[in-house]
């Protein structure tokens, strides 16, 4: 496999990601921010803001691929400058900036996405993100700097798997460039956007624990994942070779929804590798480092 890896960081990515989590509620049951965060943030907004963000939940989810592509093509880290550029640029200019990533995008869709999201992202920034950015941006930049130093010390495949905690890019995947972006609001899951010749992977980073006497979040994810016998059996099932969800449904005689729930719990705990076979196919195998991390986190917490 031959591809180039780039590490990118900008508060613009995190602005979009936090907006996605709040408006779509996607994956929220498996995210660290959780339902309490949604309720807390939502309670701060007036009715007009609540209705505006609720409307965004009905937009096509694929719109976010376009927003992230514009974020990759940004001319500045400034959120205001980024939104100003989107607001004032000609449709043809915006279309040209992303047509290499999304060849079937047309100017009509570009205008719809620009006019729909720029006002909402401004509102989201003013009402929420501008307050958390000073805390989160240094953490994102610090982690990106660490990963950047590894670009010349690790093979691309190893760096992608290390940064993402288990994503494996299989041979034949149509991606010449992989862009790694640290994320906080999506923690502890990875998200990815496939583009023409490129793959954007947002990998989670943890924020510092406030109370050293409490078990760390990473240890709790591991113990919760392993506390369920069905998930232990699932780990044993994928120990020898990667298996697709369809293979699991057929061989284990379990529903797709139930298996997806268990797989997500194991993934966020760092116990599974996710093999990206092609744009639409994932396979899962055990991640040996996960067991070692359980021992390391447990010994560190109980101070052995």
C-alpha positions as semicolon CSV with decimal commas, in nm:
position;residue;x (nm);y (nm);z (nm)
1;X;0,000;0,000;0,000
2;X;0,132;0,341;-0,092
3;X;-0,016;0,659;0,049
4;X;0,100;0,980;0,209
5;X;0,001;1,070;0,564
6;X;-0,057;1,427;0,674
7;X;-0,140;1,546;1,025
8;X;-0,370;1,846;1,028
9;X;-0,517;2,047;1,314
10;X;-0,751;2,344;1,331
11;X;-1,034;2,462;1,557
12;X;-1,245;2,466;1,239
13;X;-1,259;2,086;1,239
14;X;-1,365;2,082;1,602
15;X;-1,628;2,349;1,540
16;X;-1,786;2,132;1,271
17;X;-1,754;1,813;1,475
18;X;-1,915;1,958;1,786
19;X;-2,194;2,099;1,569
20;X;-2,252;1,754;1,419
21;X;-2,273;1,589;1,761
22;X;-2,519;1,846;1,893
23;X;-2,749;1,871;1,592
24;X;-2,758;1,512;1,466
25;X;-2,718;1,332;1,802
26;X;-2,531;1,069;1,600
27;X;-2,340;0,811;1,806
28;X;-2,412;1,016;2,119
29;X;-2,480;0,710;2,333
30;X;-2,123;0,599;2,266
31;X;-1,956;0,938;2,303
32;X;-1,796;1,071;2,619
33;X;-1,994;1,396;2,597
34;X;-2,317;1,195;2,635
35;X;-2,679;1,295;2,666
36;X;-2,610;1,515;2,966
37;X;-2,390;1,740;2,751
38;X;-2,665;1,769;2,490
39;X;-2,922;1,862;2,751
40;X;-2,692;2,105;2,929
41;X;-2,589;2,289;2,613
42;X;-2,941;2,288;2,473
43;X;-3,080;2,440;2,792
44;X;-2,862;2,749;2,742
45;X;-3,015;2,838;2,406
46;X;-3,329;3,040;2,344
47;X;-3,615;2,899;2,142
48;X;-3,497;3,051;1,813
49;X;-3,155;2,891;1,846
50;X;-3,303;2,556;1,945
51;X;-3,529;2,559;1,640
52;X;-3,245;2,660;1,409
53;X;-3,023;2,376;1,526
54;X;-3,311;2,128;1,521
55;X;-3,369;2,210;1,155
56;X;-3,009;2,113;1,076
57;X;-3,079;1,757;1,193
58;X;-3,288;1,709;0,879
59;X;-3,009;1,807;0,639
60;X;-2,826;1,527;0,450
61;X;-2,544;1,383;0,657
62;X;-2,322;1,385;0,350
63;X;-2,318;1,766;0,374
64;X;-2,052;1,732;0,641
65;X;-1,814;1,572;0,392
66;X;-1,831;1,900;0,202
67;X;-1,773;2,111;0,514
68;X;-1,470;1,903;0,611
69;X;-1,334;1,931;0,257
70;X;-1,362;2,310;0,283
71;X;-1,188;2,289;0,621
72;X;-0,899;2,100;0,459
73;X;-0,881;2,369;0,190
74;X;-0,899;2,661;0,438
75;X;-0,676;2,964;0,406
76;X;-0,670;3,039;0,780
77;X;-0,717;2,874;1,121
78;X;-0,954;3,155;1,218
79;X;-1,314;3,041;1,240
80;X;-1,444;3,387;1,155
81;X;-1,217;3,409;0,851
82;X;-1,319;3,059;0,739
83;X;-1,690;3,142;0,761
84;X;-1,634;3,479;0,593
85;X;-1,456;3,306;0,306
86;X;-1,746;3,064;0,263
87;X;-2,002;3,341;0,283
88;X;-1,843;3,576;0,031
89;X;-1,679;3,338;-0,217
90;X;-1,841;3,281;-0,553
91;X;-2,015;2,947;-0,602
92;X;-1,769;2,858;-0,877
93;X;-1,476;2,925;-0,645
94;X;-1,617;2,703;-0,370
95;X;-1,703;2,436;-0,622
96;X;-1,352;2,443;-0,765
97;X;-1,198;2,409;-0,418
98;X;-1,363;2,073;-0,353
99;X;-1,426;1,919;-0,695
100;X;-1,104;1,717;-0,670
101;X;-1,236;1,565;-0,345
102;X;-1,600;1,525;-0,451
103;X;-1,617;1,516;-0,833
104;X;-1,995;1,482;-0,856
105;X;-2,063;1,795;-0,649
106;X;-2,240;2,071;-0,844
107;X;-2,268;2,445;-0,787
108;X;-2,635;2,421;-0,688
109;X;-2,547;2,190;-0,399
110;X;-2,253;2,412;-0,308
111;X;-2,485;2,710;-0,273
112;X;-2,738;2,511;-0,068
113;X;-2,473;2,390;0,175
114;X;-2,305;2,728;0,204
115;X;-2,629;2,918;0,264
116;X;-2,760;2,654;0,507
117;X;-2,456;2,606;0,728
118;X;-2,266;2,933;0,746
119;X;-2,531;3,111;0,959
120;X;-2,574;2,802;1,179
121;X;-2,201;2,757;1,233
122;X;-2,169;3,125;1,324
123;X;-2,447;3,087;1,576
124;X;-2,295;2,766;1,714
125;X;-1,957;2,934;1,749
126;X;-2,102;3,239;1,925
127;X;-2,327;3,042;2,161
128;X;-2,099;2,751;2,245
129;X;-1,769;2,684;2,071
130;X;-1,599;3,017;2,134
131;X;-1,612;2,941;2,508
132;X;-1,451;2,594;2,488
133;X;-1,199;2,665;2,211
134;X;-0,933;2,815;2,446
135;X;-0,939;2,494;2,651
136;X;-0,952;2,244;2,367
137;X;-0,736;2,401;2,095
138;X;-0,403;2,368;2,284
139;X;-0,480;1,999;2,354
140;X;-0,553;1,934;1,986
141;X;-0,239;2,119;1,876
142;X;-0,020;1,936;2,128
143;X;-0,141;1,596;2,012
144;X;-0,108;1,689;1,643
145;X;0,250;1,802;1,709
146;X;0,329;1,466;1,868
147;X;0,185;1,276;1,571
148;X;0,371;1,503;1,329
149;X;0,703;1,411;1,489
150;X;0,620;1,046;1,424
151;X;0,570;1,100;1,052
152;X;0,940;1,038;0,991
153;X;0,979;0,768;1,256
154;X;0,693;0,528;1,174
155;X;0,559;0,362;0,863
156;X;0,235;0,523;0,738
157;X;0,032;0,212;0,824
158;X;0,172;0,198;1,177
159;X;0,113;0,568;1,238
160;X;-0,249;0,549;1,120
161;X;-0,316;0,249;1,345
162;X;-0,138;0,409;1,641
163;X;-0,313;0,745;1,611
164;X;-0,657;0,593;1,556
165;X;-0,621;0,314;1,809
166;X;-0,691;0,040;1,558
167;X;-0,777;0,154;1,205
168;X;-0,606;-0,065;0,945
169;X;-0,606;0,048;0,581
170;X;-0,611;-0,261;0,363
171;X;-0,433;-0,289;0,028
172;X;-0,641;-0,161;-0,261
173;X;-0,815;0,112;-0,067
174;X;-0,850;0,402;-0,316
175;X;-0,674;0,664;-0,102
176;X;-0,348;0,827;-0,204
177;X;-0,348;1,065;0,092
178;X;-0,460;1,013;0,451
179;X;-0,525;1,319;0,664
180;X;-0,516;1,258;1,040
181;X;-0,706;1,510;1,252
182;X;-0,730;1,499;1,634
183;X;-1,080;1,534;1,779
184;X;-1,226;1,586;2,125
185;X;-1,603;1,602;2,082
186;X;-1,607;1,271;1,892
187;X;-1,404;1,089;2,156
188;X;-1,371;0,797;2,194
189;X;-1,464;0,701;1,836
190;X;-1,292;0,749;1,503
191;X;-1,479;0,905;1,215
192;X;-1,370;0,910;0,855
193;X;-1,467;1,070;0,526
194;X;-1,375;0,906;0,196
195;X;-1,295;1,142;-0,086
196;X;-1,165;1,093;-0,437
197;X;-0,809;0,979;-0,369
198;X;-0,810;1,093;-0,005
199;X;-0,927;0,978;0,335
200;X;-0,988;1,208;0,632
201;X;-0,964;1,030;0,968
202;X;-1,058;1,208;1,288
203;X;-0,905;1,025;1,581
204;X;-1,002;1,086;1,944
205;X;-0,781;1,233;2,212
206;X;-0,866;1,229;2,580
207;X;-0,875;1,541;2,793
208;X;-0,684;1,543;3,123
209;X;-0,859;1,378;3,415
210;X;-0,976;1,627;3,678
211;X;-0,971;1,390;3,975
212;X;-0,674;1,156;4,004
213;X;-0,857;0,948;4,264
214;X;-1,127;0,850;4,013
215;X;-1,067;0,568;3,764
216;X;-0,954;0,715;3,430
217;X;-1,203;0,712;3,145
218;X;-0,984;0,485;2,933
219;X;-0,983;0,221;3,209
220;X;-1,360;0,245;3,254
221;X;-1,414;0,191;2,878
222;X;-1,206;-0,125;2,894
223;X;-1,367;-0,272;3,203
224;X;-1,719;-0,194;3,080
225;X;-1,649;-0,352;2,745
226;X;-1,508;-0,670;2,900
227;X;-1,778;-0,703;3,166
228;X;-2,021;-0,850;2,912
229;X;-1,975;-1,225;2,833
230;X;-2,111;-1,179;2,479
231;X;-1,843;-0,926;2,403
232;X;-1,573;-1,159;2,538
233;X;-1,702;-1,433;2,308
234;X;-1,703;-1,186;2,019
235;X;-1,337;-1,102;2,084
236;X;-1,255;-1,472;2,077
237;X;-1,445;-1,510;1,749
238;X;-1,241;-1,240;1,571
239;X;-0,909;-1,340;1,725
240;X;-0,790;-1,553;1,432
241;X;-0,888;-1,345;1,129
242;X;-1,084;-1,029;1,045
243;X;-1,459;-1,078;1,009
244;X;-1,719;-0,854;0,847
245;X;-2,049;-0,767;1,011
246;X;-2,230;-0,980;0,753
247;X;-2,013;-1,281;0,844
248;X;-2,090;-1,227;1,212
249;X;-2,464;-1,207;1,150
250;X;-2,452;-1,531;0,949
251;X;-2,218;-1,729;1,174
252;X;-2,325;-1,607;1,517
253;X;-2,699;-1,587;1,444
254;X;-2,728;-1,249;1,612
255;X;-2,906;-0,940;1,489
256;X;-2,708;-0,669;1,313
257;X;-2,817;-0,406;1,566
258;X;-2,705;-0,615;1,862
259;X;-2,370;-0,695;1,706
260;X;-2,312;-0,330;1,612
261;X;-2,375;-0,230;1,973
262;X;-2,119;-0,480;2,100
263;X;-1,868;-0,391;1,829
264;X;-1,896;-0,022;1,911
265;X;-1,830;-0,090;2,280
266;X;-1,523;-0,295;2,194
267;X;-1,402;-0,040;1,939
268;X;-1,418;0,258;2,173
269;X;-1,234;0,056;2,438
270;X;-0,947;0,000;2,194
271;X;-0,996;-0,376;2,183
272;X;-1,071;-0,407;1,810
273;X;-0,892;-0,330;1,489
274;X;-1,115;-0,191;1,215
275;X;-0,998;-0,298;0,870
276;X;-1,111;-0,061;0,597
277;X;-1,133;-0,296;0,300
278;X;-1,304;-0,054;0,065
279;X;-1,528;0,251;0,088
280;X;-1,827;0,044;0,202
281;X;-1,668;-0,253;0,380
282;X;-1,524;-0,288;0,728
283;X;-1,384;-0,598;0,892
284;X;-1,297;-0,643;1,258
285;X;-1,019;-0,827;1,437
286;X;-0,880;-0,829;1,787
287;X;-0,629;-0,558;1,876
288;X;-0,359;-0,726;2,086
289;X;-0,239;-0,395;2,230
290;X;-0,580;-0,355;2,395
291;X;-0,515;-0,629;2,650
292;X;-0,175;-0,482;2,730
293;X;-0,330;-0,138;2,778
294;X;-0,585;-0,282;3,022
295;X;-0,303;-0,409;3,243
296;X;-0,109;-0,083;3,209
297;X;-0,406;0,142;3,295
298;X;-0,514;-0,083;3,582
299;X;-0,166;-0,100;3,737
300;X;-0,122;0,276;3,696
301;X;-0,453;0,354;3,866
302;X;-0,417;0,119;4,161
303;X;-0,046;0,213;4,183
304;X;0,110;-0,132;4,166
